[in-house]
CSV table of C-alpha atoms in Angstrom, one decimal:
chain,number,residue,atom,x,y,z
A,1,UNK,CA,0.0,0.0,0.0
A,2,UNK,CA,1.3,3.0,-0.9
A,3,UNK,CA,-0.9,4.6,1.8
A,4,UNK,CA,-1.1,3.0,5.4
A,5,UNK,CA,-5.0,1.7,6.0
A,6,UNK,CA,-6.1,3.6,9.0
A,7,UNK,CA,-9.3,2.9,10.8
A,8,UNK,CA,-10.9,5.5,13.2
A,9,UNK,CA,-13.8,5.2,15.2
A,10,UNK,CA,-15.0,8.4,16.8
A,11,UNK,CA,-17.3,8.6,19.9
A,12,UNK,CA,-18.8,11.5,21.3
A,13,UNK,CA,-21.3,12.0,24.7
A,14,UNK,CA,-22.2,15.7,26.1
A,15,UNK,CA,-24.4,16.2,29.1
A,16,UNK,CA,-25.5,19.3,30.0
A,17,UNK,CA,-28.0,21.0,33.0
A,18,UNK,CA,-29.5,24.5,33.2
A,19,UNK,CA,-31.5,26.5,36.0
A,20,UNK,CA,-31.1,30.6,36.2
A,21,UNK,CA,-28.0,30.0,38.9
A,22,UNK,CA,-26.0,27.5,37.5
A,23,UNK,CA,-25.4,25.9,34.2
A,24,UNK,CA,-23.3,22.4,33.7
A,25,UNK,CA,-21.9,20.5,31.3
A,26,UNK,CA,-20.0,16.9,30.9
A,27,UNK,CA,-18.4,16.2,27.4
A,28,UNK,CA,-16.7,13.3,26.7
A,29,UNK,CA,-14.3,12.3,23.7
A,30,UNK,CA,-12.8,8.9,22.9
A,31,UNK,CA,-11.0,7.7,19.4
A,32,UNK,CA,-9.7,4.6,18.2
A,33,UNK,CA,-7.1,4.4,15.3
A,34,UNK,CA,-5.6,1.1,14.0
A,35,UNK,CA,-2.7,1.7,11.7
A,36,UNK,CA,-1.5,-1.2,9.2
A,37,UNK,CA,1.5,-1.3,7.9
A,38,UNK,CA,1.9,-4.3,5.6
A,39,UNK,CA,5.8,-5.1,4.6
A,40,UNK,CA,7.0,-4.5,1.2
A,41,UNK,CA,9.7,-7.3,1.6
A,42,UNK,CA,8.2,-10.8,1.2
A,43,UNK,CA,10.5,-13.5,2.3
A,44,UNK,CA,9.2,-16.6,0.3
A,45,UNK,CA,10.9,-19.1,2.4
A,46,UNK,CA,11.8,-21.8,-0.8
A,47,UNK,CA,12.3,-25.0,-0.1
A,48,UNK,CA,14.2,-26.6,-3.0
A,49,UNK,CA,13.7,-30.4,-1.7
A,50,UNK,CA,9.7,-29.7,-1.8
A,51,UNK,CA,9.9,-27.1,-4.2
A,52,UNK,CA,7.8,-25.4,-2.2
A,53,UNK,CA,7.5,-21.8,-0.6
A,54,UNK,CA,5.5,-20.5,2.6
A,55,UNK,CA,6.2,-16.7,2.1
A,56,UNK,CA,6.2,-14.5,5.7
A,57,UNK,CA,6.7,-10.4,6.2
A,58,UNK,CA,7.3,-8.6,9.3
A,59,UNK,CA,4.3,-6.8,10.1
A,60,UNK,CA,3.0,-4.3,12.4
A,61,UNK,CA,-0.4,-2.4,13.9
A,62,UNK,CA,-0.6,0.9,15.5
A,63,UNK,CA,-2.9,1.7,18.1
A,64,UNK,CA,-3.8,5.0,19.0
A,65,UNK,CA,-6.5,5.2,22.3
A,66,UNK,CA,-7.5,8.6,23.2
A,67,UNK,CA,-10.0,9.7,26.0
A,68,UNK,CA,-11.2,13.2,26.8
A,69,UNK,CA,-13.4,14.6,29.6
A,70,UNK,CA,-14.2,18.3,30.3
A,71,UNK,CA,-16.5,19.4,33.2
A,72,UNK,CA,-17.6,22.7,33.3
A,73,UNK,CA,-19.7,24.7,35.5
A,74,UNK,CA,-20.8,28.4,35.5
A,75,UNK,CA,-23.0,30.8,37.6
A,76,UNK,CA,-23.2,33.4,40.4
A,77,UNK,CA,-22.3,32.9,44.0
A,78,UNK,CA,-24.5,34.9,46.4
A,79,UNK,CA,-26.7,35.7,43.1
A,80,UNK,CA,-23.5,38.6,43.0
A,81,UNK,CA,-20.0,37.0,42.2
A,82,UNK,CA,-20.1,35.4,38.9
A,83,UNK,CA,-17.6,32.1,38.3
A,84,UNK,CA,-16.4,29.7,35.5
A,85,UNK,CA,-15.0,27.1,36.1
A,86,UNK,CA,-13.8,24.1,34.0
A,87,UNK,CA,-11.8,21.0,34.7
A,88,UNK,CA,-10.6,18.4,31.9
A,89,UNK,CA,-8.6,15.5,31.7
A,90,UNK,CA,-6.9,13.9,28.8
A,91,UNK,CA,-5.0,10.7,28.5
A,92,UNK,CA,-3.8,9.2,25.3
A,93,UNK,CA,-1.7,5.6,24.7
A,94,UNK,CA,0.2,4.2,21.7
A,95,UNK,CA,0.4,0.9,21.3
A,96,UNK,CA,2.4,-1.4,18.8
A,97,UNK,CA,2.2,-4.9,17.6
A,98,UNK,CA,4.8,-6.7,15.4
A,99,UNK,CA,4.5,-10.2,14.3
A,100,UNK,CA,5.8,-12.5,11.6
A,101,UNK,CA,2.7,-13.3,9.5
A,102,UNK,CA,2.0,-16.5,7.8
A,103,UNK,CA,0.9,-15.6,4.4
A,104,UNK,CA,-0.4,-19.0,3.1
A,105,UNK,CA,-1.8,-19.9,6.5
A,106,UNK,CA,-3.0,-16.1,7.9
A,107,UNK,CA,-1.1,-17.0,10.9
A,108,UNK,CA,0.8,-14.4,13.1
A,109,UNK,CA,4.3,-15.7,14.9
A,110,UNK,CA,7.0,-14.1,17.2
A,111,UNK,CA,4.4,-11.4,18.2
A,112,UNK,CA,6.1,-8.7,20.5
A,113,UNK,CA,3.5,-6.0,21.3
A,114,UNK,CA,3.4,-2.9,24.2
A,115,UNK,CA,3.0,0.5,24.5
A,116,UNK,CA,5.5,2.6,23.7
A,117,UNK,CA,4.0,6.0,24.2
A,118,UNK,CA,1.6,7.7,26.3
A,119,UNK,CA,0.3,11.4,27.2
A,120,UNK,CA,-1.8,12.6,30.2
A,121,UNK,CA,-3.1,15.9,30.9
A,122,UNK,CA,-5.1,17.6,33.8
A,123,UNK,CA,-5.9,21.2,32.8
A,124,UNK,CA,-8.1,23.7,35.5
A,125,UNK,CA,-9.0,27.4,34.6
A,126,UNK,CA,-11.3,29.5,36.9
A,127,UNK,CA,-12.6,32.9,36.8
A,128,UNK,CA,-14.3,34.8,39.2
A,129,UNK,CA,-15.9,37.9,38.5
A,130,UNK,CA,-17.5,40.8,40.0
A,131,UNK,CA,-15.3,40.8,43.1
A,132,UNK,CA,-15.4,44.7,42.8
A,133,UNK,CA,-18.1,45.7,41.1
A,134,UNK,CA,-19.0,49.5,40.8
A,135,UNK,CA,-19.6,52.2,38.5
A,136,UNK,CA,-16.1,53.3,37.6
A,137,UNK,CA,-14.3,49.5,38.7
A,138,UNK,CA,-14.8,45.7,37.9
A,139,UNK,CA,-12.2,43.1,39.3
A,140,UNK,CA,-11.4,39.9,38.4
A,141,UNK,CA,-9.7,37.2,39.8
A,142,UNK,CA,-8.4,33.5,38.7
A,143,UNK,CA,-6.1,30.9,38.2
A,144,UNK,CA,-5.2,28.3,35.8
A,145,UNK,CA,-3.4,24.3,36.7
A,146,UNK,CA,-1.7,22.4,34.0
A,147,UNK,CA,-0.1,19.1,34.9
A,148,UNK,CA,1.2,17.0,31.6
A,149,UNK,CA,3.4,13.4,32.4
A,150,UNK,CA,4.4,11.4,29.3
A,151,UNK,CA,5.8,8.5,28.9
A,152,UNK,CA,8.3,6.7,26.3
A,153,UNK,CA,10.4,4.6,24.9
A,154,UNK,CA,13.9,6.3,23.9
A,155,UNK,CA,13.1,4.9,20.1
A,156,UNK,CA,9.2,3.9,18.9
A,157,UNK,CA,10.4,1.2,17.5
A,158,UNK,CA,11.8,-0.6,21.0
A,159,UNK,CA,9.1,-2.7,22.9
A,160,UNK,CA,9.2,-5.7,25.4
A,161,UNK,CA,12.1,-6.7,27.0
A,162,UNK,CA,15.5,-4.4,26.5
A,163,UNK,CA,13.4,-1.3,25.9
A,164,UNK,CA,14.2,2.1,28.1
A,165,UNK,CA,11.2,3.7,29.2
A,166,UNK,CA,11.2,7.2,29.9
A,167,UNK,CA,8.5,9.3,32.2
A,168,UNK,CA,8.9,13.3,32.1
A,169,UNK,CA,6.2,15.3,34.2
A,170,UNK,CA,5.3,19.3,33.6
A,171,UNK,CA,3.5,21.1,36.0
A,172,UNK,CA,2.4,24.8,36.5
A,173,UNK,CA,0.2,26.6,38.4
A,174,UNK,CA,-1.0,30.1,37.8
A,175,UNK,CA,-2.9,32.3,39.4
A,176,UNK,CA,-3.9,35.9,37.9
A,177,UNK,CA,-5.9,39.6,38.9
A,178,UNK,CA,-7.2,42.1,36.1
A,179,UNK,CA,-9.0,45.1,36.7
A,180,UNK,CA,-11.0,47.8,34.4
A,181,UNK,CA,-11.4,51.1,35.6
A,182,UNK,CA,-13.5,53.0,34.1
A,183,UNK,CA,-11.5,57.1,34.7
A,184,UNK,CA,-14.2,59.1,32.1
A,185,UNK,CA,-16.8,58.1,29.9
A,186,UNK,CA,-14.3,57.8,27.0
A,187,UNK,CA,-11.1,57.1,28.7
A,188,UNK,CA,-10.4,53.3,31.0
A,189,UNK,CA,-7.6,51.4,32.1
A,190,UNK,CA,-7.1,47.8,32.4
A,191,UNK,CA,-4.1,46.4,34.6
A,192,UNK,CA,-3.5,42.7,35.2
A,193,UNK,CA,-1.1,40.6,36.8
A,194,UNK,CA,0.2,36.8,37.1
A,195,UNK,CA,1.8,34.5,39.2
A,196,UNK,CA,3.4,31.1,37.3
A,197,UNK,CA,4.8,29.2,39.3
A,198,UNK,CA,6.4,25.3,38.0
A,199,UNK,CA,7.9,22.3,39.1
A,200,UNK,CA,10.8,22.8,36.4
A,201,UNK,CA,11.4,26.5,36.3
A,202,UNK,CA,11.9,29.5,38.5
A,203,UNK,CA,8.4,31.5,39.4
A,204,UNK,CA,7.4,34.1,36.6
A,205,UNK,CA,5.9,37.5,37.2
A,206,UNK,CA,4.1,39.2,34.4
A,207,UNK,CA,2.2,42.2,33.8
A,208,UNK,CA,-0.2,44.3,31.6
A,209,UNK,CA,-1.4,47.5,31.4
A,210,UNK,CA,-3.6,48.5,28.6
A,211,UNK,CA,-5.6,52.3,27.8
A,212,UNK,CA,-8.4,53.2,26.2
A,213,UNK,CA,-10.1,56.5,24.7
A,214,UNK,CA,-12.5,57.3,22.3
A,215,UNK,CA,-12.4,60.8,20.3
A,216,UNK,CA,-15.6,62.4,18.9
A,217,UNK,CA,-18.4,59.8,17.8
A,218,UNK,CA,-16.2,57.5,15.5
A,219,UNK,CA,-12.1,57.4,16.6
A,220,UNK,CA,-11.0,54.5,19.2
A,221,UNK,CA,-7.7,54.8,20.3
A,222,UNK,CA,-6.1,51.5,22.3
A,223,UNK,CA,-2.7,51.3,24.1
A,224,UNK,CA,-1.1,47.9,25.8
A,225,UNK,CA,2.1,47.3,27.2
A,226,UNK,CA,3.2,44.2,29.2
A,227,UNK,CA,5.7,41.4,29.4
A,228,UNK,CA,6.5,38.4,27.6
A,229,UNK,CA,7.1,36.0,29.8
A,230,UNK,CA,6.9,32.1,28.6
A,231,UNK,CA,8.0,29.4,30.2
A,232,UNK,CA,8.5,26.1,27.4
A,233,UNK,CA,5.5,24.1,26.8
A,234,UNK,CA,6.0,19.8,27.5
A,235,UNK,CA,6.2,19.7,23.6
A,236,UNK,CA,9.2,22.3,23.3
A,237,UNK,CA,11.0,19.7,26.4
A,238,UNK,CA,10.2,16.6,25.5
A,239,UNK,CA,8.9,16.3,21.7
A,240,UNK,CA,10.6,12.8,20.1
A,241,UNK,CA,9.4,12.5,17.0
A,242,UNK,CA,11.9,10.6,15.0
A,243,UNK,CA,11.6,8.0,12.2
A,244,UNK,CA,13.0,7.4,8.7
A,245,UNK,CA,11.1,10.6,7.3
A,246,UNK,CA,11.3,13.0,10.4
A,247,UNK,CA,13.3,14.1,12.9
A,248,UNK,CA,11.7,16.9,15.6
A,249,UNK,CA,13.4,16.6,19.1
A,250,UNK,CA,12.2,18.5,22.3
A,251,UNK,CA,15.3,20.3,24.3
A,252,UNK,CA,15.0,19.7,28.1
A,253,UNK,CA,17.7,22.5,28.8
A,254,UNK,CA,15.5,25.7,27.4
A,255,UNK,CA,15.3,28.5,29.0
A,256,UNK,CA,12.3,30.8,29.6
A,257,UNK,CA,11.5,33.5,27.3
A,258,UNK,CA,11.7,36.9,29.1
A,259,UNK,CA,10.7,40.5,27.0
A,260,UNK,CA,8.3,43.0,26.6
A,261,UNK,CA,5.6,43.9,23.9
A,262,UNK,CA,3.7,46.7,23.1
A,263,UNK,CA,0.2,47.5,20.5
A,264,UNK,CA,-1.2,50.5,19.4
A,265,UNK,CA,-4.3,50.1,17.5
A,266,UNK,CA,-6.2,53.4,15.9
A,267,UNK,CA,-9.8,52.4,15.1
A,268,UNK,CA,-12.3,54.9,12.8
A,269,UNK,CA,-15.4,53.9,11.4
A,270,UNK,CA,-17.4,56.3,9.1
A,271,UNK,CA,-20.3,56.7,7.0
A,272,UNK,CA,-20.8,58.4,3.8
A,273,UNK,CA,-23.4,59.1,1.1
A,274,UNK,CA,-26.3,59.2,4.0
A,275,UNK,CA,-25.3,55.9,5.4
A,276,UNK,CA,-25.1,54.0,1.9
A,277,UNK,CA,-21.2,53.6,2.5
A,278,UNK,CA,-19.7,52.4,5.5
A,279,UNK,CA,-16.7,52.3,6.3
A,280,UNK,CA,-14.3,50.7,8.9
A,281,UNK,CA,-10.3,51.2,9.5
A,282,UNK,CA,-8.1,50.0,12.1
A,283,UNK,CA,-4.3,50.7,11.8
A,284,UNK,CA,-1.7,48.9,14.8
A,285,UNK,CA,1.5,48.7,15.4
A,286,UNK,CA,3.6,46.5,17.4
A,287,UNK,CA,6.7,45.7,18.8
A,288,UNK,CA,8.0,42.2,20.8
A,289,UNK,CA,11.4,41.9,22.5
A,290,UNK,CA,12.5,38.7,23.7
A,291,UNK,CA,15.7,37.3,25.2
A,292,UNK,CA,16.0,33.5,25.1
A,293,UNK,CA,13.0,33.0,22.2
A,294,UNK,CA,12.2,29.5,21.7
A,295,UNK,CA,12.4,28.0,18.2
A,296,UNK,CA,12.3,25.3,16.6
A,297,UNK,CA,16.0,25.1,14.3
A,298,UNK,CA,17.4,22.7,12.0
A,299,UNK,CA,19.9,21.4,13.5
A,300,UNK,CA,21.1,19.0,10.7
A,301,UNK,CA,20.7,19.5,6.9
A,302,UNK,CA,21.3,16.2,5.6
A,303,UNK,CA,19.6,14.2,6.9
A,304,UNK,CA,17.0,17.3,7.9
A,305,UNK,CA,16.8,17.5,11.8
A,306,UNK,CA,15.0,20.1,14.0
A,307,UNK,CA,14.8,20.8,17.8
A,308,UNK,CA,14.1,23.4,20.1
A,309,UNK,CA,16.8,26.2,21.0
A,310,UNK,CA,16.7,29.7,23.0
A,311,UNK,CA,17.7,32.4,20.4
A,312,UNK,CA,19.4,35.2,22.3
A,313,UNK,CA,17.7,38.2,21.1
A,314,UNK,CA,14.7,38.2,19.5
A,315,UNK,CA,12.9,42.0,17.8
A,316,UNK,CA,10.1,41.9,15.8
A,317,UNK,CA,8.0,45.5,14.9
A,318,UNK,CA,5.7,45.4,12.6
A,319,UNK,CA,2.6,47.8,11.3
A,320,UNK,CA,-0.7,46.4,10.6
A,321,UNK,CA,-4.1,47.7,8.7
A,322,UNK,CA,-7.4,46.1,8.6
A,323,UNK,CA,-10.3,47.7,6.3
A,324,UNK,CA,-13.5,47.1,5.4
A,325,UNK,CA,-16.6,48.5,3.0
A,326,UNK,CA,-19.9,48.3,2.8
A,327,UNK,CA,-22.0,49.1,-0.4
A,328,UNK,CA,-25.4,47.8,-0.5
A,329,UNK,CA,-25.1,44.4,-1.3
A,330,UNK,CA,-21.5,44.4,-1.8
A,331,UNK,CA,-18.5,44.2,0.9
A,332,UNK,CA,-14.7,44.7,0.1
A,333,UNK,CA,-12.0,43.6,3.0
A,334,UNK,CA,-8.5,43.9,2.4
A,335,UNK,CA,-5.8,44.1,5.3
A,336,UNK,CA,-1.8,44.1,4.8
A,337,UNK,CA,1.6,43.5,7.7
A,338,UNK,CA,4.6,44.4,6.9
A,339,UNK,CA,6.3,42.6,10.2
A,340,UNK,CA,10.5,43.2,10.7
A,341,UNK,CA,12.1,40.7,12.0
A,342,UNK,CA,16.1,40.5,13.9
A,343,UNK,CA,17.3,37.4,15.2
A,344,UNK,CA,20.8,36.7,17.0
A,345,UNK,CA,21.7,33.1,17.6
A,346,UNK,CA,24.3,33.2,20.1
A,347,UNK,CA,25.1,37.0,21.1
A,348,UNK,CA,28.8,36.0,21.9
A,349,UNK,CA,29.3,34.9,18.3
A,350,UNK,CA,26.8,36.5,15.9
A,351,UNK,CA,26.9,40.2,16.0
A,352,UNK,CA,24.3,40.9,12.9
A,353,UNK,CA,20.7,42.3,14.0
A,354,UNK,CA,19.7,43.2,10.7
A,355,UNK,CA,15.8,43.2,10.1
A,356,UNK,CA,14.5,40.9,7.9
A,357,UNK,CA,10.8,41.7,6.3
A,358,UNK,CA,7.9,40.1,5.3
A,359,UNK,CA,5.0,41.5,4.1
A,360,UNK,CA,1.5,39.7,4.0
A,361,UNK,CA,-1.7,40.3,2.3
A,362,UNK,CA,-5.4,39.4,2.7
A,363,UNK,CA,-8.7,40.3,0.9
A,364,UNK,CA,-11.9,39.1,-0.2
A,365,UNK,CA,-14.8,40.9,-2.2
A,366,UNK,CA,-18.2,39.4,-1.7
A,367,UNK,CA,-21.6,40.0,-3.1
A,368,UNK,CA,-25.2,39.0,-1.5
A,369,UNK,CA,-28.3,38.4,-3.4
A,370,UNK,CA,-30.7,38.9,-0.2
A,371,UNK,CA,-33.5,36.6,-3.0
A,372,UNK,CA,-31.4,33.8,-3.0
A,373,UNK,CA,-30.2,34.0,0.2
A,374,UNK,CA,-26.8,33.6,-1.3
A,375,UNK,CA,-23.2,35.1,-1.8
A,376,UNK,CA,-20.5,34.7,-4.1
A,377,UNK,CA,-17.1,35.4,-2.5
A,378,UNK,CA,-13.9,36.1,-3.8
A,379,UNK,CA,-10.3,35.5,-1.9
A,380,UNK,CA,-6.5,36.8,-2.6
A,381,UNK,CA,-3.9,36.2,0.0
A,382,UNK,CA,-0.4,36.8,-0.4
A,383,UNK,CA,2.4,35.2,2.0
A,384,UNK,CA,5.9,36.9,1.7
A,385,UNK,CA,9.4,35.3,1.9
A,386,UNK,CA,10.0,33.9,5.6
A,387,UNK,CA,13.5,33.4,6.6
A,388,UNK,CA,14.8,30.5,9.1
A,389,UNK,CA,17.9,29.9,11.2
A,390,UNK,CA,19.8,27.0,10.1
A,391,UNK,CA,22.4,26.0,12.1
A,392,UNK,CA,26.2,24.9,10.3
A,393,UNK,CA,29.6,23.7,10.9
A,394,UNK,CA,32.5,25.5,9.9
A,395,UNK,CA,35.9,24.3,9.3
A,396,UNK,CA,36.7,23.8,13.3
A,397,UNK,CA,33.3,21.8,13.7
């Protein structure tokens, strides 16, 4: 087969309960993928005294189990405090089975089989709102538990007796405050903070602050600063994903990203001809800074290998426009980036910060025949030039 036969088998479930004070849900997810992979290399076992043959190949199966559960329940506490809260769990397993199969007698022998990979998560976000509640200031208040073990053999290909299995475990455990307060009728402020603390890293601290004001009947203008920091996902760590066509490794010595970003977005909608042409505009501009980025680098070029690394200094600034028009039945979008980028590898080496730029494009012109109660659309989108570290060695390795 020059595609793998897959089987999936898809089950779904949801639950759910409603009054005026509380409303609950249960969902539930499970799939079931079996994988066949048939060899190409047929031994046919002759025997030249018989003159006879009793052909075998080296197959295997796949097994992928996956189960999903998600709880959630929302409401008001003292018919004042409102709350979400949501709680899921998600495990997954891979399984493989490899046997010598019997053509002639569709018979399996020497069957090894095990699991060779597995993935658990437990993931809890809450919100409570309406802690402060008043004319001029709302407050919020939450927190958000992630804890991810996985387990592995060092190579998919090892099961059953000999193989090395390795368990990682990611925990974090945030907990966050944001406020909006509301100075004039046309001017607010929304601060937030969070708390991240891990099992594998040190405790981050980050912070926003972010304005608004509205000029005259049609101008919004919209300010944020804050700071960047990221602490690597389980994937960034502990990705192993490596076979005869691919070869994506996790890095369990990252770093945290640490920067700051800022936006500035200028909003304007309008109206001409008496209301037959409307018009909105939105123009922003950003910038991120970011020591110890995380990436994902090719590492090797022949044969191609990526993982994870911490790039030392990381700038992008970029300007962004968004547009739209309405005439009648007809409605024109068209928005554009032009996003610089500077990259330095290893600061101690690698003294060029040039920017690098790529520009992007999006539009679409549609028309609606109201009679019909249909539309005809029309899409362009352009994707600029995108530029990649690659990592090499020079003479001295």
């Amino acid at each position: 087969h020059e595609c793998l036969p897959k089987l999936q088998q898809n089950t779904k479930a949801l639950v759910s309960y409603n009054t005026e004070s509380v409303q609950l849900f249960y969902r539930f997810e499970y799939l079931n993928e079996r994988i066949d992979r048939f060899d190409v290399n047929v031994d046919l076992n002759e025997n030249p005294a018989t003159g006879t043959t009793n052909p075998s190949a080296l197959d295997e199966v796949y097994t992928n189990n996956r189960f999903y559960h998600h709880l959630n329940a929302a409401g008001k506490i003292l018919n004042k405090y409102d709350y979400n809260i949501s709680l899921s769990y998600q495990e997954q397993t891979k399984d493989l089975e490899r046997y010598t199969y019997r053509i002639k007698n569709d018979l399996k022998e020497n069957v090894e089989e095990g699991e060779y990979q597995s993935r658990s998560a437990l993931f809890s976000r809450g919100t409570f709102s309406n802690i402060i509640n008043t004319s001029t200031t709302a407050l919020q208040v939450g927190y958000e538990i992630t804890a991810e073990q996985g387990s592995g053999s060092a190579l998919a290909i090892m099961i059953g007796p000999g193989s090395e299995e390795v368990t990682q475990n990611l925990n974090s455990y945030d907990f966050f405050v944001s406020s909006e307060i509301q100075l004039t009728d046309r001017f607010s402020l929304r601060p937030g903070v969070r708390t991240s603390f891990s099992n594998f890293f040190d405790t981050q601290f980050i912070g926003s602050l972010s304005a608004k004001q509205i000029v005259g009947e049609d101008w919004e203008l919209r300010a944020i600063l804050g700071s960047a920091n990221r602490t690597p996902s389980y994937d960034e760590l502990y990705t192993f994903f490596v076979d005869v066509n691919h070869d994506v490794q996790g890095n369990p010595a990252l770093k945290p990203e640490r920067g700051i970003s800022t936006f500035l977005h200028i909003k304007k909608k309008s109206t001409l001809g008496e209301g037959t042409i409307r018009l909105k505009n939105k123009l922003s501009f950003n910038f991120l800074g970011l020591q110890d980025r995380i990436e994902l680098i090719v590492v090797n070029q022949s044969p191609l290998a990526f993982q994870y690394s911490n790039i030392d200094r990381f700038t992008s600034a970029g300007v962004f426009s968004e547009n739209e028009i309405y005439i009648g039945n007809f409605k024109g979008q068209i928005g554009a980036s032009l996003q610089g980028v500077s990259k330095v590898l290893d600061s101690r080496t690698q003294r060029n910060d040039d920017f690098l730029f790529n520009l992007q494009i999006n539009s679409n012109l549609s028309y609606t025949i109201p009679k019909y109660t249909s539309t005809f659309s029309l899409f362009y989108k352009h994707i600029g030039r995108q530029q990649q570290f690659v990592e090499k060695a020079n003479e001295q390795g």
